[in-house]
Short mmCIF file of C-alpha atoms in Angstrom, two decimals:
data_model
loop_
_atom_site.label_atom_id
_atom_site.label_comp_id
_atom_site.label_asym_id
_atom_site.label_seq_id
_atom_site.Cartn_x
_atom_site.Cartn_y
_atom_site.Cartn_z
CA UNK K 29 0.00 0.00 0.00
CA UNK K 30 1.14 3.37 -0.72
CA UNK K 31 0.11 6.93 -0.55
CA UNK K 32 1.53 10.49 -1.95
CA UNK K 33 1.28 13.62 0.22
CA UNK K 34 3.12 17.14 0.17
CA UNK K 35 3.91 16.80 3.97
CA UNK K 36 6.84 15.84 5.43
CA UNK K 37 8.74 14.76 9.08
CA UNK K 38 10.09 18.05 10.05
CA UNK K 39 11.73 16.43 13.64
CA UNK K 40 15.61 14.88 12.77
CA UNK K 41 14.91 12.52 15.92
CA UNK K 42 15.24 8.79 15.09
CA UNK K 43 11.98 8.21 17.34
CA UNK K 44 9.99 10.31 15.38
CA UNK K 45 8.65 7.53 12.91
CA UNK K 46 8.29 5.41 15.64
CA UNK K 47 5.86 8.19 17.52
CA UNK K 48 4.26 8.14 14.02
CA UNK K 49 3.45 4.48 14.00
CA UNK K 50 1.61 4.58 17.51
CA UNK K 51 -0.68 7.79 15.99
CA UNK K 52 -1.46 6.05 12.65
CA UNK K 53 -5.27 5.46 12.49
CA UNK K 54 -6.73 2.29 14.17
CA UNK K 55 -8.95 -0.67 11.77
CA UNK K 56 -12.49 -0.40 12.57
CA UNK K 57 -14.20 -3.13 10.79
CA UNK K 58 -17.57 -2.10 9.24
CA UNK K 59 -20.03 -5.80 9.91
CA UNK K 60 -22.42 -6.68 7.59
CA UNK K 61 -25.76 -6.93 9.28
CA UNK K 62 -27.07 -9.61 6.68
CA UNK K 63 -25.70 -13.28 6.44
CA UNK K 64 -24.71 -13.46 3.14
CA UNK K 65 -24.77 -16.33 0.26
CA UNK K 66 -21.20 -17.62 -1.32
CA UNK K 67 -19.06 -15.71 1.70
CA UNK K 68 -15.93 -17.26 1.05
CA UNK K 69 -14.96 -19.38 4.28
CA UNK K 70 -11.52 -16.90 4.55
CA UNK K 71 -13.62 -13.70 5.12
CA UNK K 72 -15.54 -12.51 8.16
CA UNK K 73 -18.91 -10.72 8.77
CA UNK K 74 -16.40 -7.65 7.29
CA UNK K 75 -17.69 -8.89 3.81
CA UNK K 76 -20.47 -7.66 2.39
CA UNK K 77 -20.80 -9.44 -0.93
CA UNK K 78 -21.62 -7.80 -4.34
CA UNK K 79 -21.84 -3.80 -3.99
CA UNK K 80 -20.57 -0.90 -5.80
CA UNK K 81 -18.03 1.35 -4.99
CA UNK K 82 -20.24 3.86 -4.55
CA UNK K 83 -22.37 1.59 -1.55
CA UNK K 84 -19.10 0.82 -0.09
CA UNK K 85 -18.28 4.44 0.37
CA UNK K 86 -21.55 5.32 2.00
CA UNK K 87 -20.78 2.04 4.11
CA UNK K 88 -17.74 3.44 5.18
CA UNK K 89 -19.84 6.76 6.64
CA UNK K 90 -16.38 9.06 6.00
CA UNK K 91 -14.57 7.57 9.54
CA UNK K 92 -10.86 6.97 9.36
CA UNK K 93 -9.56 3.62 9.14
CA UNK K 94 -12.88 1.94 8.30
CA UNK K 95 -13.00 -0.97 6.42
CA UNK K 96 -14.99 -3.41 4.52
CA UNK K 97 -14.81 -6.38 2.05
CA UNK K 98 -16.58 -6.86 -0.77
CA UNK K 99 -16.85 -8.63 -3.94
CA UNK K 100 -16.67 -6.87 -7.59
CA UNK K 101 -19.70 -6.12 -9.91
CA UNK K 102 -17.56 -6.13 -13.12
CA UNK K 103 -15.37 -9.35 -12.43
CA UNK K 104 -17.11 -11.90 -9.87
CA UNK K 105 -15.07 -13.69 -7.90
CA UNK K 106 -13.03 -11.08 -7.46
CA UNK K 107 -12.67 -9.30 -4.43
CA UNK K 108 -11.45 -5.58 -3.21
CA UNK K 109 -10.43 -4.26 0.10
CA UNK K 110 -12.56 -0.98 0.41
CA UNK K 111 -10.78 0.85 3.27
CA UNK K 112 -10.78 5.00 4.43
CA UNK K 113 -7.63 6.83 4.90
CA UNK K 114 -6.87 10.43 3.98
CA UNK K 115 -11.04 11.54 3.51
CA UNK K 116 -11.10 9.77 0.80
CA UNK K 117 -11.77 5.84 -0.34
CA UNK K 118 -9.24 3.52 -1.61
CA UNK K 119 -9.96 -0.11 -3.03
CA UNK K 120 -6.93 -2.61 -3.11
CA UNK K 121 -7.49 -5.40 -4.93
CA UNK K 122 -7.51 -8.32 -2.15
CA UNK K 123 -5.72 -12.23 -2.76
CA UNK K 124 -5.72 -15.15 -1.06
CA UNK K 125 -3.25 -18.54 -1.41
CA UNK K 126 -3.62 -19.25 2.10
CA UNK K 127 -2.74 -15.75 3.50
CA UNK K 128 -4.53 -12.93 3.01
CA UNK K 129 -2.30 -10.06 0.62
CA UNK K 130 -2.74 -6.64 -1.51
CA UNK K 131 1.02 -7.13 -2.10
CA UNK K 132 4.30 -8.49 -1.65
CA UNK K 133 3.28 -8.67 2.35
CA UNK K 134 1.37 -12.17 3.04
CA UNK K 135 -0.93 -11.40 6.62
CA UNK K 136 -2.55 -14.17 9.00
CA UNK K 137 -5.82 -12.29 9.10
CA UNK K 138 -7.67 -8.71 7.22
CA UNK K 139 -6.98 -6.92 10.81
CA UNK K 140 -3.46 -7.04 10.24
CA UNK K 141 -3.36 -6.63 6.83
CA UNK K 142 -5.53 -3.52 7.76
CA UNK K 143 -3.35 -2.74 10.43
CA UNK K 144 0.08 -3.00 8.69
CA UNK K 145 -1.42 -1.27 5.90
CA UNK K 146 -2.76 1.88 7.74
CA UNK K 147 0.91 2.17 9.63
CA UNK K 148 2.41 2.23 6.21
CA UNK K 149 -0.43 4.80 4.81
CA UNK K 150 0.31 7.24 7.67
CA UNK K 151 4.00 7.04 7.87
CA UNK K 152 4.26 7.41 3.76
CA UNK K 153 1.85 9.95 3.92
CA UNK K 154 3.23 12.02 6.53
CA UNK K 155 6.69 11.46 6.56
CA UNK K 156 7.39 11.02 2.74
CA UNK K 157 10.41 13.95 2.29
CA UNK K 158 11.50 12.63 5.24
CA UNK K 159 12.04 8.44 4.10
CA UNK K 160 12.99 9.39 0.43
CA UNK K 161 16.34 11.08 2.64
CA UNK K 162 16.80 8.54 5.28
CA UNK K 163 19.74 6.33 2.92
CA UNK K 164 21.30 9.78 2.20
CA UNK K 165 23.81 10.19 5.63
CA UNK K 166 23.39 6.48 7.16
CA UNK K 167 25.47 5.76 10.03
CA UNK K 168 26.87 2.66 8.98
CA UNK K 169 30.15 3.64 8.36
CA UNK K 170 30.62 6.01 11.03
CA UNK K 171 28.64 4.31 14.51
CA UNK K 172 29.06 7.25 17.09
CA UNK K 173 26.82 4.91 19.67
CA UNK K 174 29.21 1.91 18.86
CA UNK K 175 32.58 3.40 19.30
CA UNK K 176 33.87 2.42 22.78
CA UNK K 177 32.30 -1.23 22.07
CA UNK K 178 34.00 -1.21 18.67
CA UNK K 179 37.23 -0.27 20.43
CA UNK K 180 37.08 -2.99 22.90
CA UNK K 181 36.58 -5.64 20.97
CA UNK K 182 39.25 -4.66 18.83
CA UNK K 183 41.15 -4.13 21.94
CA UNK K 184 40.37 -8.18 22.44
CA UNK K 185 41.18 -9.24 18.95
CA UNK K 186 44.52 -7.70 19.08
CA UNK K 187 45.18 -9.33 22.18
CA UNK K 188 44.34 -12.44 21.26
CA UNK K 189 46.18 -12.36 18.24
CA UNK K 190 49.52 -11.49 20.14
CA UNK K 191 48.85 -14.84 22.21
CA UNK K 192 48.30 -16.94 19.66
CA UNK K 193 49.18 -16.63 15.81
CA UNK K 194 46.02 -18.76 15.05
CA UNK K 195 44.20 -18.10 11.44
CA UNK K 196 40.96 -18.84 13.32
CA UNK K 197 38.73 -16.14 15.54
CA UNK K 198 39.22 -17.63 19.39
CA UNK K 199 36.95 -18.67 21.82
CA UNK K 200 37.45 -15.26 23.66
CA UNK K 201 36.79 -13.43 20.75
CA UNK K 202 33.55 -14.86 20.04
CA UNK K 203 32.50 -14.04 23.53
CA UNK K 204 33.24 -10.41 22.94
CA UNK K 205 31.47 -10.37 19.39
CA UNK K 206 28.58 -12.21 20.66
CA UNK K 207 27.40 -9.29 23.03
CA UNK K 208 27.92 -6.72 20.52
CA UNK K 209 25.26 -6.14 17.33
CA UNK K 210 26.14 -7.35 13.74
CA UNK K 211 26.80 -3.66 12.68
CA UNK K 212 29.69 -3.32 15.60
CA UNK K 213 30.58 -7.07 15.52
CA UNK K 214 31.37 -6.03 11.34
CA UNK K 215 33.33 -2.82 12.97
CA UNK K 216 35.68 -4.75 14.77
CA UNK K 217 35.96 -7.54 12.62
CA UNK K 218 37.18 -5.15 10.07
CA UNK K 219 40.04 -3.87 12.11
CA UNK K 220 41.19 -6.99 12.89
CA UNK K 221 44.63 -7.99 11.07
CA UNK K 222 43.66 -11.77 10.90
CA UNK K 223 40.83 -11.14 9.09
CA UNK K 224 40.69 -12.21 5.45
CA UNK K 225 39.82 -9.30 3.64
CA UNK K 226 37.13 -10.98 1.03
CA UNK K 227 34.31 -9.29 -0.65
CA UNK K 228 31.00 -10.96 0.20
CA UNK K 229 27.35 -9.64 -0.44
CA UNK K 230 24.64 -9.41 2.68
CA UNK K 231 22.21 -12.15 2.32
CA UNK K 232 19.43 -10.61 3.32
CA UNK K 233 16.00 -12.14 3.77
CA UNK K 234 12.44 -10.14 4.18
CA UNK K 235 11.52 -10.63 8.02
CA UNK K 236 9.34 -9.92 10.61
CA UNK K 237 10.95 -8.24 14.18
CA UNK K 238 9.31 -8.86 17.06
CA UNK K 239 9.09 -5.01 19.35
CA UNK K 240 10.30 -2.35 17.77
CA UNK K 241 13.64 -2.06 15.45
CA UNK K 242 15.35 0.02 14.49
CA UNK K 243 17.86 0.28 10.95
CA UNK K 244 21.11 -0.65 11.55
CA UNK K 245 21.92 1.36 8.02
CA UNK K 246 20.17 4.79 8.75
CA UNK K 247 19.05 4.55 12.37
CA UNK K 248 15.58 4.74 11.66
CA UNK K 249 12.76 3.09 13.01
CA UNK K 250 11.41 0.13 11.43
CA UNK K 251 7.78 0.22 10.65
CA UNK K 252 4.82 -1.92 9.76
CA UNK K 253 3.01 -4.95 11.73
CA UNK K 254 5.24 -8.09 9.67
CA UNK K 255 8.26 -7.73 7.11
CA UNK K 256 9.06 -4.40 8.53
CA UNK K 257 12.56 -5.04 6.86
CA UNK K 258 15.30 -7.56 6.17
CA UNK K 259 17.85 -9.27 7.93
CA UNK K 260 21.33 -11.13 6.60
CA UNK K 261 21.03 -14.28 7.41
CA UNK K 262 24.96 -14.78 7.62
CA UNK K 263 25.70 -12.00 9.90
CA UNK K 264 22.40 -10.93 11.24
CA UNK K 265 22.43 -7.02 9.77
CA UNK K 266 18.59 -5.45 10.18
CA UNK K 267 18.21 -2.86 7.58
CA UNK K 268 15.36 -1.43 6.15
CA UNK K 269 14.77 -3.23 2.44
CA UNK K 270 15.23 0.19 0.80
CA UNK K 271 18.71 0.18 2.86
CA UNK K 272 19.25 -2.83 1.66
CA UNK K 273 20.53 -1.64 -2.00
CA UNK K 274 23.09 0.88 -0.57
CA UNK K 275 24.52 -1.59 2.11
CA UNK K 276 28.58 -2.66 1.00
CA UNK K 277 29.49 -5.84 0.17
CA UNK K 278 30.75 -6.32 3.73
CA UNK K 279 29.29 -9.38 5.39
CA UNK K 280 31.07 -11.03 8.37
CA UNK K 281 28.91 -14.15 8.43
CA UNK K 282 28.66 -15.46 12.47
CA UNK K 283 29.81 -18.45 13.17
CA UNK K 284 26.53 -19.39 15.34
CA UNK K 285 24.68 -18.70 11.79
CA UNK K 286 26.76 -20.89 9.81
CA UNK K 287 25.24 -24.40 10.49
CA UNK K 288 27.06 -26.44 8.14
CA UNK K 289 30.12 -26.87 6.65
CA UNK K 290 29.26 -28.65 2.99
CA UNK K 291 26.54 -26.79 1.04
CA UNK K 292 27.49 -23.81 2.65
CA UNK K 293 28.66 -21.49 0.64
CA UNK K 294 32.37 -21.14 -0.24
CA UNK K 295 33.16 -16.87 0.87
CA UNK K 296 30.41 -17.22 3.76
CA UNK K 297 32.43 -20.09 5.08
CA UNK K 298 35.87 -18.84 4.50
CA UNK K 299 34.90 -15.40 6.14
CA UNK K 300 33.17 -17.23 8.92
CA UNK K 301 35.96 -19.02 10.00
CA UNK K 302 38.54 -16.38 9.19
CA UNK K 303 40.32 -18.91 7.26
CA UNK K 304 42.06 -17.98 3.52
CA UNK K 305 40.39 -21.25 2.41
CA UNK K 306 37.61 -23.65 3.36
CA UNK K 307 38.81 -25.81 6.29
CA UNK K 308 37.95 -29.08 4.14
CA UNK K 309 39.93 -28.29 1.58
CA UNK K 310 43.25 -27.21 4.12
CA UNK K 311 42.56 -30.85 6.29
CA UNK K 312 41.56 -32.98 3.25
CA UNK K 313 44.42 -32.25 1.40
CA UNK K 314 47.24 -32.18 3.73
CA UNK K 315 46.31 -35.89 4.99
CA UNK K 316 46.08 -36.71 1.57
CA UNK K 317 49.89 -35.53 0.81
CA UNK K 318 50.79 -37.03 4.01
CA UNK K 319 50.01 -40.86 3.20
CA UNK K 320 47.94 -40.71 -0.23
CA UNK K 321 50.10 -39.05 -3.04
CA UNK K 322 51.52 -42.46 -3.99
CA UNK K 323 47.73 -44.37 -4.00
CA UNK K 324 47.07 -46.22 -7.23
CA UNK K 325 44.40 -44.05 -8.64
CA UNK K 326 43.98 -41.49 -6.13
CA UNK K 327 40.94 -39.31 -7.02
CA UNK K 328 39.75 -41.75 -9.40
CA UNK K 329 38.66 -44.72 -7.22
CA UNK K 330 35.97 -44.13 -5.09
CA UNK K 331 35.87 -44.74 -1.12
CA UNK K 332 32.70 -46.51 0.15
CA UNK K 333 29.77 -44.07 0.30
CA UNK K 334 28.97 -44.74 3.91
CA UNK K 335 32.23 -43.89 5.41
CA UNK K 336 32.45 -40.21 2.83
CA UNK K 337 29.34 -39.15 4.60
CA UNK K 338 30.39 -39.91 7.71
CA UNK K 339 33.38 -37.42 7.06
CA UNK K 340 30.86 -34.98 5.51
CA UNK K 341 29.51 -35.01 9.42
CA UNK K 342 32.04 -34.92 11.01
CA UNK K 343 33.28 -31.76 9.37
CA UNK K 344 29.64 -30.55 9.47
CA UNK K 345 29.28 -31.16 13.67
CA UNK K 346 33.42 -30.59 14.66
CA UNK K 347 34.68 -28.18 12.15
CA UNK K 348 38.37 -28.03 12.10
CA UNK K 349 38.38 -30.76 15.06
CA UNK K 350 36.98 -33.32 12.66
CA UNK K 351 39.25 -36.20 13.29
CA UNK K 352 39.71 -37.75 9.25
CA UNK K 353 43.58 -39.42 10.55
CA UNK K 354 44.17 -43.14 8.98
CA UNK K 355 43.22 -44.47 12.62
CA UNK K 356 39.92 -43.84 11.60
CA UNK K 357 39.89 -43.85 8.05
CA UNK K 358 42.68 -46.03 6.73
CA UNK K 359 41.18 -46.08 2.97
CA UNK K 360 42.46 -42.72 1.52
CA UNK K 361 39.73 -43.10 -1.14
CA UNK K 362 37.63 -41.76 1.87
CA UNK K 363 39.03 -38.66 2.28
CA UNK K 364 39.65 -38.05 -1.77
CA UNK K 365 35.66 -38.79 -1.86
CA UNK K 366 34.81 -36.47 1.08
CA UNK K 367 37.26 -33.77 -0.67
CA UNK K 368 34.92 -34.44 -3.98
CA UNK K 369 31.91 -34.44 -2.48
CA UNK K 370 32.49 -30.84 -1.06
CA UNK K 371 33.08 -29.15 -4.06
CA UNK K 372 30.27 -30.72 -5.73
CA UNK K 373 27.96 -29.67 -2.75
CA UNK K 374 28.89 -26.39 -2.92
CA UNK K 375 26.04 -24.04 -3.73
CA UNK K 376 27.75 -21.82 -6.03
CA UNK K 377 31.01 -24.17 -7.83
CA UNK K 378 34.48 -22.93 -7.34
CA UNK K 379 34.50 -21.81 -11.28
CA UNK K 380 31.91 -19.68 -10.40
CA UNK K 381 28.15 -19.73 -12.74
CA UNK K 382 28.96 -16.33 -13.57
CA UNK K 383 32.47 -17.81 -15.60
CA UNK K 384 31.74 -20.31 -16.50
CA UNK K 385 30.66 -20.10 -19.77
CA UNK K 386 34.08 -17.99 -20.73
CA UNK K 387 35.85 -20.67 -19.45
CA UNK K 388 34.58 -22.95 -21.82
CA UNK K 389 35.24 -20.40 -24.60
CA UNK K 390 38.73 -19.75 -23.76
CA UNK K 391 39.12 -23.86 -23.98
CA UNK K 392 37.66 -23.83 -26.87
CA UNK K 393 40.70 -21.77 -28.76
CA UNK K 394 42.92 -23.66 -31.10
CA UNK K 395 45.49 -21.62 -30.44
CA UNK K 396 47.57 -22.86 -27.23
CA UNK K 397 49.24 -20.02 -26.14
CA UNK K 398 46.30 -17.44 -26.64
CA UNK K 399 44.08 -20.31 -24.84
CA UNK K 400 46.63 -19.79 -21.92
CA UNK K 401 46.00 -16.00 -21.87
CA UNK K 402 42.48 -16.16 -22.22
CA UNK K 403 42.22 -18.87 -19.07
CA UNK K 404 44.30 -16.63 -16.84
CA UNK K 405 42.06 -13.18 -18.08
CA UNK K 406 38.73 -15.42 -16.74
CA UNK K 407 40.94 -16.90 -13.80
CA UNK K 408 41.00 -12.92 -12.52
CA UNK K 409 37.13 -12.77 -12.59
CA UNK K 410 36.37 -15.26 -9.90
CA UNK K 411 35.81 -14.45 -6.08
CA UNK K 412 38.89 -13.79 -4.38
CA UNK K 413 37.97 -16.90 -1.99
CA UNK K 414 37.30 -18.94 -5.22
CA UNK K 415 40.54 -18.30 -6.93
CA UNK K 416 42.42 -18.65 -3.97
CA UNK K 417 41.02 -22.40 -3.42
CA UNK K 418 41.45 -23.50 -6.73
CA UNK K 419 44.75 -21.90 -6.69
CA UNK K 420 45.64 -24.31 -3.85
CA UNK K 421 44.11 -27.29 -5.03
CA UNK K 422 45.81 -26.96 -8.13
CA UNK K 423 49.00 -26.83 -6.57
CA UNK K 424 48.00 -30.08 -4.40
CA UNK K 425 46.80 -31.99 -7.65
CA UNK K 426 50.03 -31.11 -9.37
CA UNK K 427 52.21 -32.76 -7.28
CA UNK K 428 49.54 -35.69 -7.33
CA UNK K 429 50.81 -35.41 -11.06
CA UNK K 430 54.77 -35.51 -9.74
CA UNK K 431 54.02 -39.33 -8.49
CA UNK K 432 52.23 -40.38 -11.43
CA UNK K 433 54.43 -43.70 -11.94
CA UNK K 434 53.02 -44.66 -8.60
CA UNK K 435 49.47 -43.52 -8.42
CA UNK K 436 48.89 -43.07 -12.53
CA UNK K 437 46.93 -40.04 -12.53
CA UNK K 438 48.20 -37.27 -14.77
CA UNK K 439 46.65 -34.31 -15.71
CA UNK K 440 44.43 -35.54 -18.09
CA UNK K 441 42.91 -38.18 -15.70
CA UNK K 442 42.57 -35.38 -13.27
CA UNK K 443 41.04 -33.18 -15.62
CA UNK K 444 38.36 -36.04 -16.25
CA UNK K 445 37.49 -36.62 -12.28
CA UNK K 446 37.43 -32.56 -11.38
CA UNK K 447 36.15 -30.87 -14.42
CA UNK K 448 32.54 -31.80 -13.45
CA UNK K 449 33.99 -31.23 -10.02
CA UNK K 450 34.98 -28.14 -9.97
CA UNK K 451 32.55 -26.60 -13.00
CA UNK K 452 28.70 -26.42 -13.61
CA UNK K 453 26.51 -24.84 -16.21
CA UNK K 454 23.97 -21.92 -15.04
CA UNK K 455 20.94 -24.21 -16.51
CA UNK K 456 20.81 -27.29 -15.26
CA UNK K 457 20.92 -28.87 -18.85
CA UNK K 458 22.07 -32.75 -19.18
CA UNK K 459 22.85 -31.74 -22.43
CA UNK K 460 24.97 -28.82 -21.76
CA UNK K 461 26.63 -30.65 -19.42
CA UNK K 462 27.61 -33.68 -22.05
CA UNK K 463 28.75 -31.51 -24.16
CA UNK K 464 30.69 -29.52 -22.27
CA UNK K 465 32.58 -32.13 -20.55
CA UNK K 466 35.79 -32.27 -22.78
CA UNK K 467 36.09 -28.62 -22.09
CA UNK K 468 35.56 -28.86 -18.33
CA UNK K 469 38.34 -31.48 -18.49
CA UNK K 470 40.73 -29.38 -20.63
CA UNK K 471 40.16 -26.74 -18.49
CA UNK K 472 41.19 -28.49 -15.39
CA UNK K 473 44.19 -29.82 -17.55
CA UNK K 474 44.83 -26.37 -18.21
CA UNK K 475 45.18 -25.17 -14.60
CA UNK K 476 47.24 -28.33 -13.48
CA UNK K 477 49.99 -28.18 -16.16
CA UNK K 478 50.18 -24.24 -15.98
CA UNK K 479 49.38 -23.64 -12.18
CA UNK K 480 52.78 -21.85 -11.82
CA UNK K 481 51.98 -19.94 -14.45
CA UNK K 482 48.25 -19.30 -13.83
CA UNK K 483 47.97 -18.40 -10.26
#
C-alpha cells in the first residue's frame, strides 16, 4: 500500500517515525448486518458481498480507518479491500493462497493486513520527504553509539592475536562479538589484522521483528506490523529493504549462523571461519599428501559411500576438530571422496556460474598459447575466496601429477574426475553438461599443467 502527500517529518529525531506508528489510524471493521450467500470461508462478517463502490463508500460513513470487504460487480469472484484513509476511499485489490495479501506482504488475518497497511499509509503519507532522505547520511560507516564497544573488541582481537598466531577467531573473541550487534561485531571484525579481507554480499531475507527495530543502516525506526525489513542471514544485519541496496558488500557471516560446513557457501564459510580457504579443503588435502600421493588411482577410485558421509559429518558437527587421521579412516579413497563431495555440494562451484561459460570459450581456442591468456584473463574474474582455493588445489593436484608412476593419474585423468567437479553450467541442462565435458576437463588440464603460471 502506498500513498503520496506534500507533507513531510520536520523532527531529525530517530523516534519520530516510531511516535508516528503509535498515531497512525486504528482498523475499525464495518459488519455486515445480513448473512450473506457464497461468503468465502476466509472472510468474516467484514464482507459484504456484491456492492458498488459507490455503496461501499456510504458504508464506510467518512470515519478513518474503516474498512470493509466486498466482492466486484464487473469481475465476480473477485474481491477488493474498500478501506478509508486520507477523507477519501481507496480499493486494493484483495488475494488469497492461504494468506490474506494486496502485495508483496502475506498477513494471518484482514486486521493485520488492515493494520500493517494503515501504519504504512500514515508514515508514507506524513513522513514522505523525510524516508525518500533517510539512505542519504546512514550511520553505517561512522557508529558514534558503537565506538567504545567497537574499540574494545578490537582491543580483544589484538590481544588475542599477540597470544596466539592462530588463522581462526578464538573462543574469547567470540564471547566479545557475541554481546555486541552485527553492525559493531562487522566494525571490529574489520580492524582486525587476521581477518581475510574478502568481498561478500549481505544475504538478506524479508523478516518480521518482534518489538520495535530500528535500521542498523540509517538509524531509523522500522515500521509496519510483519516484514518491517530484512535481515542477513549470515551476519544478522537489520536494515530497512530500501537500505538494503546501498549496504557494502561487507558481510562477516557469524559463526553461530553458519550451520554447516558442505553446502554452505564457499566466501560465507571462509569469512566465517577467518580462514584464507575452506577448512575441508586445508585438512583434506594435507592428509592426503601425508600418506595418499603415492595411492594407485587417487581421485579416481571411489571410497565406500557410507564412510564419505560420515566425514561430511564430522566436518559438518566438529569443524576443524573433525578427526579424518588413517586411525579412523585407513582407505584414503575416503578422504579423496569427502574432498569431492564438497566441491560438488557447494552451492555456487568454485568456477563460479557467472564464468563459466568464458571458461569454456577460452578452452575452446585452437590456439595454445592465446588459450593460456584467455584462461588466466577469466581466472581474474572469480571471487577472491574462489581463486584462492582453486589456486591451492591446483598446486595439491600437481604434485599428485609428480608421483604419477606410482598412483597413474596425470593431468588428463585429473582433468576427467574434477572438471565436473569443480565446473557447472547456469541451466541445469544434461545436455549442456555432455557436451561440455571435454572442455571442463581441458580446463582443469589447463590449470594443473600451468598452475605456476596461472595463479
Amino acid at each position: 500500500m502506498a500513498a503520496s502527500s506534500n507533507s513531510s517529518l520536520s523532527g531529525s529525531s530517530v523516534s519520530s517515525v516510531y511516535q508516528l506508528q503509535q498515531e497512525a489510524p486504528r482498523p475499525k471493521r464495518i459488519i455486515c448486518p445480513g448473512e450473506v450467500e457464497n461468503r468465502p470461508k476466509y472472510y468474516g462478517r467484514e464482507f459484504h458481498g456484491i456492492i458498488s463502490r459507490e455503496q461501499a463508500d456510504e458504508l464506510l460513513g467518512g470515519v478513518e480507518g474503516a474498512y470493509i470487504l466486498r466482492e466486484s460487480q464487473r469481475q465476480p469472484g473477485c474481491y477488493t479491500l474498500a478501506l478509508r484513509f486520507g477523507n477519501q476511499t481507496l480499493n486494493y485489490r484483495l488475494f488469497y493462497d492461504g494468506k490474506h495479501f494486496v502485495g508483496e506482504k502475506r498477513f494471518e488475518s484482514i486486521h493485520d493486513l488492515v493494520t500493517d497497511g494503515l501504519i504504512t499509509l500514515y508514515i508514507e503519507t506524513k513522513a514522505s520527504e523525510y524516508i525518500s532522505k533517510m539512505t542519504t547520511n546512514p550511520i553505517y560507516e561512522h557508529i558514534g553509539y558503537a565506538t567504545l564497544l567497537r574499540e574494545k573488541v578490537s582491543r580483544r582481537l589484538s590481544r588475542s592475536k599477540n597470544e596466539s598466531r592462530k588463522t581462526n577467531v578464538t573462543n574469547e573473541e567470540h564471547t566479545a562479538v557475541e554481546k555486541i550487534s552485527s553492525l559493531v561485531r562487522r566494525a571490529a571484525l574489520t580492524h582486525n589484522d587476521n581477518h581475510f579481507n574478502y568481498e561478500k554480499t549481505h544475504n538478506f531475507k524479508v523478516h518480521t521483528f518482534r518489538g520495535p527495530h530500528w535500521c542498523e543502516y540509517c538509524a531509523n525506526f522500522m515500521w509496519g506490523l510483519i516484514a518491517q525489513g530484512v535481515r542477513c542471514s549470515d551476519c544478522g544485519l537489520n536494515v530497512h529493504k530500501q537500505c538494503s541496496k546501498h549496504v557494502p558488500n561487507d558481510c562477516q557471516p557469524d559463526l553461530k549462523r553458519i550451520k554447516k560446513v558442505y553446502c554452505c557457501d564457499l566466501t560465507t564459510l571462509v569469512k566465517a571461519h577467518n580462514t584464507q580457504r575452506p577448512m575441508v579443503v586445508d585438512i583434506c588435502i594435507r592428509e592426503i599428501e601425508a600418506r595418499g600421493l603415492k595411492s594407485e588411482g587417487l581421485y579416481r577410485v571411489s571410497g565406500f559411500t557410507e564412510h564419505i558421509e560420515d566425514v561430511k559429518m564430522a566436518f559438518d558437527r566438529d569443524g576443524e576438530k573433525a578427526d579424518i587421521s588413517a586411525n579412523i579412516y585407513p582407505d584414503i579413497n575416503i578422504i579423496t571422496g569427502a574432498l569431492k563431495l564438497y566441491f560438488r555440494d557447494l552451492p555456487i562451484p568454485v568456477i563460479t556460474y557467472d564464468t563459466y561459460s568464458k571458461f569454456i570459450e577460452a578452452a575452446k581456442i585452437s590456439n595454445a598459447d592465446e588459450r593460456l591468456e584467455a584462461v588466466h584473463e577469466v581466472l581474474m574474474l572469480l571471487p577472491p575466496a574462489h581463486y584462492e582455493t582453486l589456486r591451492y588445489l591446483m598446486i595439491h593436484l600437481k604434485k599428485v601429477t609428480m608421483n604419477e608412476k606410482d598412483n597413474f593419474m596425470n593431468a588428463e585423468n585429473l582433468g576427467i574426475v574434477f572438471g565436473p567437479t569443480l565446473m557447472r553450467p547456469p541451466e541445469d541442462s544434461t545436455l549442456t553438461t555432455l557436451h561440455d565435458m571435454r572442455y571442463q576437463k581441458l580446463i582443469v588440464q589447463i590449470l594443473i599443467e600451468n598452475e605456476d603460471v596461472l595463479f
